[in-house]
């Protein structure tokens, strides 16, 4: 458990600590749900505002509202916290009409008219639409073929897997749909509000693409029924050569499909109300067709239809070019050859040369639909997968094989048009179980969506699952295997297989399936543009904004145009078997994320997760998610990877370029839980040296308009951090929070805006305190959380510390240095920060110079390495300078430092600078004297502002004159440009004696020039001497460097000399453009070990 104590000063404030003027409530709608259904005449626009007469009106109105003054204690908060009676009144008038998300309502509140109360129940609103969407083209055109290829057992497995997947998804969807009101938007709304805008946008677009390709599949099914079973002669492209019938059919489907798409899009554009009115007609066609199938099955039990199938040996023959299944037939004039003979032989004469297989095998006829009591079920239990071009043959029938097993000369065999295998059939079948979202998509039109959606959807899935499973068994029990595998009914003279089973007529199925698929296509072209419009209006994907607009009545014109173009790509594919797996991927991905949303919300146990539907569990959702993922790869692994790639690209695009949305989604809750877990893990102890990186607290100063004074400080933070680690941007406002909360919000907005401009990834923390000093101390102590706490403080050098109108800036700065030292945190002070480069600049050349005076844990070496990772500093070279004293071996120091850097894996030039001990110059004494005199004056005299400015100018003049005189009398020795010598023992002794002898006479000479120098604090003189000397050395080496990093000396232990400390630092860095003063935290931050 994280524990933290904040030390605060105890100050007795005068007056009321809670002034009444500061208690203005923040006017935020306490219950956003109240926006949906308020009485316009009584409550205005439906918002609680400060102008409400009930709150801010006259005394008479207040008396009427708060009769008896029973609620007078709460009347000042009544605009943000309404009375319970008023709240209940609004909830009683609430309507859950389809009105879009809250963001849309805010823009449309002024235009929304009072809508009629919805009245759809479970049957009309959910159950029947789900039936219409689930039962469709695959049932009529492909289910018999799937049963023939996979066998009854494997077909039951395929259907069971898909139905279990949709059932688990429906359970998860029911939990989400009953966890509060779901406006129109269906699955997209549920996923986006449960998993966030990134997942919502990605999966929403996948669902949109799936719905669009479903429209293409339904249109292709419509054209296939028309060209194959209704009017084969209407094909616009004829077979030009043998073996090109399939290609000709595809070309005709492309032509007719494009025309049909244009017609349907026109119908949708003219008016959706016509589509909705025809929905019941299309649904009636579906139900009548299914009833006809069951009636036909019952009829076969006692009166099987007479549908002969012609077999040559064990091969099935296509009955399109002949009527009689025989080689010859007897007439009054003798024996004559049949039309079938002419197809296999060179002529109609009995002695003509014939195909070898035709000559050696007999023709037989078998019943295509022997009936449910025939026992054919046993023959159809097992799979009969075939490669493309293989013969559709009947097992158990004698056949004489011939050497050349191929279809030569366009012989009328029934062949497999595609290679069949289990996983391919799963991909083709799965679209037949989609459509479970039809109820949730109509949630805005339901009387009680939270009751109707679970009941209607689950009942629809149970019903359709029973229909599919029973149809598989009945098809296998009634229809011969070779007819089941005959996809286009060629052995039945081109009739629909399932239609031949139906009663009273095959045309019931043909016409019913035609209108059913046509209606499903219209529904897809109606729903997909609205889904795209909802995504576009949410603003999560910027480049889709244009598709949020439409006609004056809100119809999505541009979205319809894009939908038609995408649908056309599916139609150009032309093959129903190729389009089905594509939309299977998109629907499976959508269902997978619905399950994920429910599992995440359940595991997080968020307080708002209270579904009315109780029959769910996270294990069911997880199982459904796993099954969806497995089915994706079972159907087609490359389509699955492609769909995931598309969704991933959309996700990353929304993450980087999309609008910021806060929908209370589960991914945010998951992130909070993960963050909590990680924080508890890192709480156990400090990070290892190998994991140490600067976690920076950036202290910003604000001007009177709450704008940041030094924006380049954030630029430098971005360059130093490169998005890694923790960054806290802090600032302090002086005053009380009750008085300054508005300014604090404005300042925080300005800081966040600047962080976005400078691409600083981190957190903003603003503190309102009675004094700047206390506020900065609070931030240093309490910023961060648990183990994610800053270890480094970055602030700008107070340029105005010498100004008389800002007497406390230097005091705050020195105390902040002490606070960081006490907290064992590193300190970085950027001087002349406004000269630092921006993020857009590129330093093409130059050096980053590190002056390593004292060891600070290695932070001085680590900072340039981190800076050079950023493109601003990448081309700069790193140089490290260290200082050798009189008794140091400079050559050995350089070798040791080079070895140390080699082990640290840091590339840098190394130079050791020897500082020769010499006498303290007159300039140093004069500088110290001026410093102490000013310090005394500012402490002892209470000066007015004008006098302070005059005094500051006088001190500046004296300082300039003393600098010139001191430089003329005793100039400081020049710093050597390179290492000139190595100290030996003899040279060391001689130098010390020389300095001792000259020092005595030198002091006497200096004190005779100015006797007051003898009364100076010798500690200050020595410190000033060090500052002047080091400054001269640094200027000589690094005056042209792009950045200079220096060890920052600590403040004096005696607080009486704080202002002198500022002067020392000023002298130390004088003449340098960009300086970063570095003070370590007292721990090692860099290591040579792996």
PDB file of C-alpha atoms in Angstrom, residues 672-909:
ATOM      1  CA  UNK A 672      -6.520   1.415 -14.881  1.00  0.00           C
ATOM      2  CA  UNK A 673      -6.436  -2.093 -13.430  1.00  0.00           C
ATOM      3  CA  UNK A 674      -3.183  -2.855 -15.224  1.00  0.00           C
ATOM      4  CA  UNK A 675      -1.740   0.449 -14.024  1.00  0.00           C
ATOM      5  CA  UNK A 676      -2.784  -0.322 -10.465  1.00  0.00           C
ATOM      6  CA  UNK A 677      -1.198  -3.777 -10.665  1.00  0.00           C
ATOM      7  CA  UNK A 678       2.006  -2.344 -12.115  1.00  0.00           C
ATOM      8  CA  UNK A 679       2.136   0.405  -9.493  1.00  0.00           C
ATOM      9  CA  UNK A 680       1.785  -2.121  -6.707  1.00  0.00           C
ATOM     10  CA  UNK A 681       4.603  -4.150  -8.235  1.00  0.00           C
ATOM     11  CA  UNK A 682       7.017  -1.224  -8.506  1.00  0.00           C
ATOM     12  CA  UNK A 683       6.122  -0.031  -5.016  1.00  0.00           C
ATOM     13  CA  UNK A 684       8.314  -2.677  -3.396  1.00  0.00           C
ATOM     14  CA  UNK A 685      11.563  -0.805  -3.835  1.00  0.00           C
ATOM     15  CA  UNK A 686      13.608   1.658  -5.860  1.00  0.00           C
ATOM     16  CA  UNK A 687      14.516   0.666  -9.418  1.00  0.00           C
ATOM     17  CA  UNK A 688      17.819  -0.979 -10.174  1.00  0.00           C
ATOM     18  CA  UNK A 689      20.538   1.231 -11.592  1.00  0.00           C
ATOM     19  CA  UNK A 690      20.114  -0.433 -14.996  1.00  0.00           C
ATOM     20  CA  UNK A 691      16.433   0.558 -15.043  1.00  0.00           C
ATOM     21  CA  UNK A 692      16.983   4.096 -13.825  1.00  0.00           C
ATOM     22  CA  UNK A 693      15.894   6.888 -16.133  1.00  0.00           C
ATOM     23  CA  UNK A 694      15.021  10.477 -15.309  1.00  0.00           C
ATOM     24  CA  UNK A 695      11.365  10.660 -14.262  1.00  0.00           C
ATOM     25  CA  UNK A 696      10.997  14.390 -14.562  1.00  0.00           C
ATOM     26  CA  UNK A 697       8.885  16.899 -12.678  1.00  0.00           C
ATOM     27  CA  UNK A 698       8.937  20.050 -14.830  1.00  0.00           C
ATOM     28  CA  UNK A 699       8.272  23.260 -12.889  1.00  0.00           C
ATOM     29  CA  UNK A 700       6.667  25.893 -15.105  1.00  0.00           C
ATOM     30  CA  UNK A 701       6.160  29.560 -14.346  1.00  0.00           C
ATOM     31  CA  UNK A 702       2.972  31.286 -15.512  1.00  0.00           C
ATOM     32  CA  UNK A 703       2.356  34.910 -16.392  1.00  0.00           C
ATOM     33  CA  UNK A 704      -0.625  37.049 -15.396  1.00  0.00           C
ATOM     34  CA  UNK A 705      -2.766  35.534 -18.159  1.00  0.00           C
ATOM     35  CA  UNK A 706      -1.979  31.973 -17.017  1.00  0.00           C
ATOM     36  CA  UNK A 707       0.281  31.295 -20.002  1.00  0.00           C
ATOM     37  CA  UNK A 708       3.600  29.488 -19.761  1.00  0.00           C
ATOM     38  CA  UNK A 709       6.567  31.867 -19.557  1.00  0.00           C
ATOM     39  CA  UNK A 710       9.206  29.508 -20.931  1.00  0.00           C
ATOM     40  CA  UNK A 711       7.727  27.100 -23.515  1.00  0.00           C
ATOM     41  CA  UNK A 712      11.213  25.946 -24.484  1.00  0.00           C
ATOM     42  CA  UNK A 713      11.408  24.137 -21.151  1.00  0.00           C
ATOM     43  CA  UNK A 714       8.800  21.671 -22.437  1.00  0.00           C
ATOM     44  CA  UNK A 715      10.679  21.397 -25.736  1.00  0.00           C
ATOM     45  CA  UNK A 716      13.797  20.423 -23.808  1.00  0.00           C
ATOM     46  CA  UNK A 717      11.764  17.921 -21.770  1.00  0.00           C
ATOM     47  CA  UNK A 718      10.507  16.263 -24.953  1.00  0.00           C
ATOM     48  CA  UNK A 719      14.037  16.059 -26.332  1.00  0.00           C
ATOM     49  CA  UNK A 720      15.337  14.581 -23.096  1.00  0.00           C
ATOM     50  CA  UNK A 721      12.550  12.053 -22.565  1.00  0.00           C
ATOM     51  CA  UNK A 722      11.549  11.065 -26.136  1.00  0.00           C
ATOM     52  CA  UNK A 723       8.204   9.829 -24.804  1.00  0.00           C
ATOM     53  CA  UNK A 724       9.799   7.361 -22.377  1.00  0.00           C
ATOM     54  CA  UNK A 725       9.362   7.257 -18.622  1.00  0.00           C
ATOM     55  CA  UNK A 726       7.308   9.554 -16.445  1.00  0.00           C
ATOM     56  CA  UNK A 727       6.860  13.265 -17.088  1.00  0.00           C
ATOM     57  CA  UNK A 728       4.852  15.451 -14.733  1.00  0.00           C
ATOM     58  CA  UNK A 729       4.381  19.067 -15.743  1.00  0.00           C
ATOM     59  CA  UNK A 730       3.652  21.074 -12.622  1.00  0.00           C
ATOM     60  CA  UNK A 731       2.926  24.679 -11.822  1.00  0.00           C
ATOM     61  CA  UNK A 732       1.799  26.728  -8.840  1.00  0.00           C
ATOM     62  CA  UNK A 733      -0.810  29.453  -8.572  1.00  0.00           C
ATOM     63  CA  UNK A 734      -0.666  31.732  -5.584  1.00  0.00           C
ATOM     64  CA  UNK A 735      -3.907  32.171  -3.650  1.00  0.00           C
ATOM     65  CA  UNK A 736      -6.729  29.950  -2.368  1.00  0.00           C
ATOM     66  CA  UNK A 737      -8.367  27.265  -4.454  1.00  0.00           C
ATOM     67  CA  UNK A 738     -11.874  28.618  -3.892  1.00  0.00           C
ATOM     68  CA  UNK A 739     -10.823  31.949  -5.378  1.00  0.00           C
ATOM     69  CA  UNK A 740      -8.520  30.635  -8.074  1.00  0.00           C
ATOM     70  CA  UNK A 741     -10.268  27.478  -9.354  1.00  0.00           C
ATOM     71  CA  UNK A 742     -11.308  29.183 -12.617  1.00  0.00           C
ATOM     72  CA  UNK A 743      -7.778  30.466 -13.201  1.00  0.00           C
ATOM     73  CA  UNK A 744      -6.443  27.042 -12.302  1.00  0.00           C
ATOM     74  CA  UNK A 745      -8.630  25.377 -14.937  1.00  0.00           C
ATOM     75  CA  UNK A 746      -7.559  27.921 -17.545  1.00  0.00           C
ATOM     76  CA  UNK A 747      -3.903  27.471 -16.648  1.00  0.00           C
ATOM     77  CA  UNK A 748      -4.237  23.689 -16.850  1.00  0.00           C
ATOM     78  CA  UNK A 749      -5.857  23.950 -20.290  1.00  0.00           C
ATOM     79  CA  UNK A 750      -3.026  26.217 -21.468  1.00  0.00           C
ATOM     80  CA  UNK A 751      -0.396  23.807 -20.153  1.00  0.00           C
ATOM     81  CA  UNK A 752      -2.082  20.790 -21.773  1.00  0.00           C
ATOM     82  CA  UNK A 753      -2.361  22.655 -25.051  1.00  0.00           C
ATOM     83  CA  UNK A 754       1.340  23.519 -24.936  1.00  0.00           C
ATOM     84  CA  UNK A 755       2.183  19.913 -24.054  1.00  0.00           C
ATOM     85  CA  UNK A 756       0.301  18.806 -27.151  1.00  0.00           C
ATOM     86  CA  UNK A 757       2.100  21.377 -29.295  1.00  0.00           C
ATOM     87  CA  UNK A 758       5.505  20.361 -27.956  1.00  0.00           C
ATOM     88  CA  UNK A 759       4.577  16.646 -28.087  1.00  0.00           C
ATOM     89  CA  UNK A 760       5.327  16.210 -24.403  1.00  0.00           C
ATOM     90  CA  UNK A 761       3.787  12.946 -23.242  1.00  0.00           C
ATOM     91  CA  UNK A 762       2.992  13.186 -19.573  1.00  0.00           C
ATOM     92  CA  UNK A 763       0.640  14.425 -16.903  1.00  0.00           C
ATOM     93  CA  UNK A 764      -0.273  17.911 -15.817  1.00  0.00           C
ATOM     94  CA  UNK A 765      -0.526  18.729 -12.135  1.00  0.00           C
ATOM     95  CA  UNK A 766      -1.381  22.247 -11.026  1.00  0.00           C
ATOM     96  CA  UNK A 767      -1.437  23.322  -7.380  1.00  0.00           C
ATOM     97  CA  UNK A 768      -3.065  26.391  -5.856  1.00  0.00           C
ATOM     98  CA  UNK A 769      -1.222  27.359  -2.696  1.00  0.00           C
ATOM     99  CA  UNK A 770      -1.024  30.304  -0.344  1.00  0.00           C
ATOM    100  CA  UNK A 771       2.565  30.912  -1.479  1.00  0.00           C
ATOM    101  CA  UNK A 772       4.695  29.844  -4.415  1.00  0.00           C
ATOM    102  CA  UNK A 773       7.269  28.438  -2.043  1.00  0.00           C
ATOM    103  CA  UNK A 774       4.783  26.102  -0.322  1.00  0.00           C
ATOM    104  CA  UNK A 775       3.220  25.057  -3.630  1.00  0.00           C
ATOM    105  CA  UNK A 776       6.561  24.020  -5.103  1.00  0.00           C
ATOM    106  CA  UNK A 777       7.362  22.116  -1.931  1.00  0.00           C
ATOM    107  CA  UNK A 778       4.010  20.298  -2.159  1.00  0.00           C
ATOM    108  CA  UNK A 779       4.686  19.293  -5.748  1.00  0.00           C
ATOM    109  CA  UNK A 780       8.165  17.993  -4.946  1.00  0.00           C
ATOM    110  CA  UNK A 781       6.774  15.946  -2.076  1.00  0.00           C
ATOM    111  CA  UNK A 782       3.514  14.604  -3.477  1.00  0.00           C
ATOM    112  CA  UNK A 783       3.604  14.568  -7.299  1.00  0.00           C
ATOM    113  CA  UNK A 784       3.262  11.115  -8.795  1.00  0.00           C
ATOM    114  CA  UNK A 785       1.733   7.957  -7.380  1.00  0.00           C
ATOM    115  CA  UNK A 786       3.409   5.072  -5.597  1.00  0.00           C
ATOM    116  CA  UNK A 787       6.419   3.834  -7.512  1.00  0.00           C
ATOM    117  CA  UNK A 788       5.596   6.143 -10.435  1.00  0.00           C
ATOM    118  CA  UNK A 789       7.083   9.152  -8.723  1.00  0.00           C
ATOM    119  CA  UNK A 790       9.491  11.638 -10.169  1.00  0.00           C
ATOM    120  CA  UNK A 791      13.181  11.393  -9.321  1.00  0.00           C
ATOM    121  CA  UNK A 792      14.336  14.536 -11.142  1.00  0.00           C
ATOM    122  CA  UNK A 793      13.157  18.152 -11.001  1.00  0.00           C
ATOM    123  CA  UNK A 794      13.641  20.431 -14.020  1.00  0.00           C
ATOM    124  CA  UNK A 795      13.175  24.177 -13.723  1.00  0.00           C
ATOM    125  CA  UNK A 796      14.335  27.348 -15.382  1.00  0.00           C
ATOM    126  CA  UNK A 797      16.923  29.701 -13.903  1.00  0.00           C
ATOM    127  CA  UNK A 798      15.202  32.719 -12.309  1.00  0.00           C
ATOM    128  CA  UNK A 799      16.498  35.477 -14.596  1.00  0.00           C
ATOM    129  CA  UNK A 800      14.809  38.175 -12.527  1.00  0.00           C
ATOM    130  CA  UNK A 801      16.320  37.272  -9.192  1.00  0.00           C
ATOM    131  CA  UNK A 802      18.323  40.518  -9.094  1.00  0.00           C
ATOM    132  CA  UNK A 803      15.334  42.731  -9.807  1.00  0.00           C
ATOM    133  CA  UNK A 804      14.114  44.768  -6.875  1.00  0.00           C
ATOM    134  CA  UNK A 805      10.406  44.138  -7.590  1.00  0.00           C
ATOM    135  CA  UNK A 806      10.908  40.385  -7.262  1.00  0.00           C
ATOM    136  CA  UNK A 807      12.770  40.002  -3.977  1.00  0.00           C
ATOM    137  CA  UNK A 808      11.659  36.430  -3.247  1.00  0.00           C
ATOM    138  CA  UNK A 809      12.442  34.659  -6.519  1.00  0.00           C
ATOM    139  CA  UNK A 810      15.961  33.789  -5.438  1.00  0.00           C
ATOM    140  CA  UNK A 811      14.720  32.675  -2.032  1.00  0.00           C
ATOM    141  CA  UNK A 812      12.157  30.309  -3.602  1.00  0.00           C
ATOM    142  CA  UNK A 813      14.805  28.963  -5.943  1.00  0.00           C
ATOM    143  CA  UNK A 814      17.334  28.218  -3.192  1.00  0.00           C
ATOM    144  CA  UNK A 815      14.677  26.589  -1.019  1.00  0.00           C
ATOM    145  CA  UNK A 816      13.609  24.434  -3.981  1.00  0.00           C
ATOM    146  CA  UNK A 817      17.227  23.299  -4.368  1.00  0.00           C
ATOM    147  CA  UNK A 818      17.246  22.355  -0.701  1.00  0.00           C
ATOM    148  CA  UNK A 819      13.912  20.515  -1.038  1.00  0.00           C
ATOM    149  CA  UNK A 820      15.193  18.367  -3.900  1.00  0.00           C
ATOM    150  CA  UNK A 821      18.319  17.549  -1.946  1.00  0.00           C
ATOM    151  CA  UNK A 822      16.293  16.561   1.100  1.00  0.00           C
ATOM    152  CA  UNK A 823      13.989  14.426  -1.081  1.00  0.00           C
ATOM    153  CA  UNK A 824      17.034  12.737  -2.679  1.00  0.00           C
ATOM    154  CA  UNK A 825      15.976  13.890  -6.133  1.00  0.00           C
ATOM    155  CA  UNK A 826      18.150  15.110  -8.967  1.00  0.00           C
ATOM    156  CA  UNK A 827      17.883  18.725 -10.058  1.00  0.00           C
ATOM    157  CA  UNK A 828      18.305  20.185 -13.539  1.00  0.00           C
ATOM    158  CA  UNK A 829      18.406  23.973 -13.917  1.00  0.00           C
ATOM    159  CA  UNK A 830      18.232  25.321 -17.466  1.00  0.00           C
ATOM    160  CA  UNK A 831      19.791  28.776 -17.764  1.00  0.00           C
ATOM    161  CA  UNK A 832      18.935  30.942 -20.762  1.00  0.00           C
ATOM    162  CA  UNK A 833      16.239  28.390 -21.546  1.00  0.00           C
ATOM    163  CA  UNK A 834      14.657  30.642 -24.170  1.00  0.00           C
ATOM    164  CA  UNK A 835      17.786  30.094 -26.298  1.00  0.00           C
ATOM    165  CA  UNK A 836      17.369  26.305 -26.258  1.00  0.00           C
ATOM    166  CA  UNK A 837      16.405  24.702 -29.606  1.00  0.00           C
ATOM    167  CA  UNK A 838      12.824  23.906 -30.517  1.00  0.00           C
ATOM    168  CA  UNK A 839      11.689  20.439 -31.523  1.00  0.00           C
ATOM    169  CA  UNK A 840      11.610  21.450 -35.182  1.00  0.00           C
ATOM    170  CA  UNK A 841      15.224  22.626 -35.211  1.00  0.00           C
ATOM    171  CA  UNK A 842      18.116  20.380 -36.223  1.00  0.00           C
ATOM    172  CA  UNK A 843      21.554  21.156 -34.844  1.00  0.00           C
ATOM    173  CA  UNK A 844      23.734  20.145 -37.763  1.00  0.00           C
ATOM    174  CA  UNK A 845      27.014  20.417 -35.880  1.00  0.00           C
ATOM    175  CA  UNK A 846      28.511  21.334 -32.539  1.00  0.00           C
ATOM    176  CA  UNK A 847      29.368  19.859 -29.180  1.00  0.00           C
ATOM    177  CA  UNK A 848      27.588  18.948 -25.997  1.00  0.00           C
ATOM    178  CA  UNK A 849      30.216  19.715 -23.346  1.00  0.00           C
ATOM    179  CA  UNK A 850      30.095  18.015 -19.965  1.00  0.00           C
ATOM    180  CA  UNK A 851      32.163  19.585 -17.171  1.00  0.00           C
ATOM    181  CA  UNK A 852      32.569  16.813 -14.644  1.00  0.00           C
ATOM    182  CA  UNK A 853      33.850  18.592 -11.567  1.00  0.00           C
ATOM    183  CA  UNK A 854      32.514  16.296  -8.856  1.00  0.00           C
ATOM    184  CA  UNK A 855      30.943  12.845  -9.073  1.00  0.00           C
ATOM    185  CA  UNK A 856      27.148  13.014  -8.933  1.00  0.00           C
ATOM    186  CA  UNK A 857      26.234   9.393  -9.615  1.00  0.00           C
ATOM    187  CA  UNK A 858      26.822   9.537 -13.368  1.00  0.00           C
ATOM    188  CA  UNK A 859      23.857  11.761 -14.254  1.00  0.00           C
ATOM    189  CA  UNK A 860      26.134  14.161 -16.123  1.00  0.00           C
ATOM    190  CA  UNK A 861      27.166  11.355 -18.486  1.00  0.00           C
ATOM    191  CA  UNK A 862      23.662   9.952 -18.884  1.00  0.00           C
ATOM    192  CA  UNK A 863      21.920  13.200 -19.867  1.00  0.00           C
ATOM    193  CA  UNK A 864      23.914  13.881 -23.069  1.00  0.00           C
ATOM    194  CA  UNK A 865      23.410  10.267 -24.127  1.00  0.00           C
ATOM    195  CA  UNK A 866      19.636  10.645 -23.746  1.00  0.00           C
ATOM    196  CA  UNK A 867      19.630  13.991 -25.538  1.00  0.00           C
ATOM    197  CA  UNK A 868      21.495  12.571 -28.511  1.00  0.00           C
ATOM    198  CA  UNK A 869      18.712  10.013 -29.009  1.00  0.00           C
ATOM    199  CA  UNK A 870      16.529  12.890 -30.193  1.00  0.00           C
ATOM    200  CA  UNK A 871      16.839  14.182 -33.729  1.00  0.00           C
ATOM    201  CA  UNK A 872      17.496  17.756 -32.517  1.00  0.00           C
ATOM    202  CA  UNK A 873      20.798  16.775 -30.871  1.00  0.00           C
ATOM    203  CA  UNK A 874      21.657  13.663 -32.890  1.00  0.00           C
ATOM    204  CA  UNK A 875      24.458  15.258 -34.910  1.00  0.00           C
ATOM    205  CA  UNK A 876      26.180  16.829 -31.906  1.00  0.00           C
ATOM    206  CA  UNK A 877      29.364  15.361 -30.482  1.00  0.00           C
ATOM    207  CA  UNK A 878      29.851  14.709 -26.808  1.00  0.00           C
ATOM    208  CA  UNK A 879      32.904  16.049 -24.996  1.00  0.00           C
ATOM    209  CA  UNK A 880      33.751  15.430 -21.367  1.00  0.00           C
ATOM    210  CA  UNK A 881      36.046  17.770 -19.445  1.00  0.00           C
ATOM    211  CA  UNK A 882      37.359  17.090 -16.000  1.00  0.00           C
ATOM    212  CA  UNK A 883      39.602  19.246 -13.836  1.00  0.00           C
ATOM    213  CA  UNK A 884      42.978  18.160 -12.471  1.00  0.00           C
ATOM    214  CA  UNK A 885      44.274  19.761  -9.316  1.00  0.00           C
ATOM    215  CA  UNK A 886      47.921  20.371  -8.494  1.00  0.00           C
ATOM    216  CA  UNK A 887      48.555  16.931  -7.021  1.00  0.00           C
ATOM    217  CA  UNK A 888      46.648  14.983  -9.728  1.00  0.00           C
ATOM    218  CA  UNK A 889      48.239  12.930 -12.507  1.00  0.00           C
ATOM    219  CA  UNK A 890      46.342  14.343 -15.503  1.00  0.00           C
ATOM    220  CA  UNK A 891      47.619  11.760 -18.007  1.00  0.00           C
ATOM    221  CA  UNK A 892      46.457   8.866 -15.864  1.00  0.00           C
ATOM    222  CA  UNK A 893      43.169  10.649 -15.218  1.00  0.00           C
ATOM    223  CA  UNK A 894      42.522  10.867 -18.958  1.00  0.00           C
ATOM    224  CA  UNK A 895      43.284   7.173 -19.486  1.00  0.00           C
ATOM    225  CA  UNK A 896      41.046   6.160 -16.591  1.00  0.00           C
ATOM    226  CA  UNK A 897      38.208   8.336 -17.835  1.00  0.00           C
ATOM    227  CA  UNK A 898      38.486   6.906 -21.352  1.00  0.00           C
ATOM    228  CA  UNK A 899      38.391   3.387 -19.929  1.00  0.00           C
ATOM    229  CA  UNK A 900      35.373   4.275 -17.795  1.00  0.00           C
ATOM    230  CA  UNK A 901      33.480   5.673 -20.807  1.00  0.00           C
ATOM    231  CA  UNK A 902      34.409   2.604 -22.849  1.00  0.00           C
ATOM    232  CA  UNK A 903      32.837   0.339 -20.244  1.00  0.00           C
ATOM    233  CA  UNK A 904      29.799   2.619 -20.121  1.00  0.00           C
ATOM    234  CA  UNK A 905      29.411   2.200 -23.929  1.00  0.00           C
ATOM    235  CA  UNK A 906      29.395   5.985 -24.339  1.00  0.00           C
ATOM    236  CA  UNK A 907      31.334   7.639 -27.168  1.00  0.00           C
ATOM    237  CA  UNK A 908      32.859  10.969 -26.177  1.00  0.00           C
ATOM    238  CA  UNK A 909      36.044  13.005 -26.464  1.00  0.00           C
TER     239      UNK A 909
END
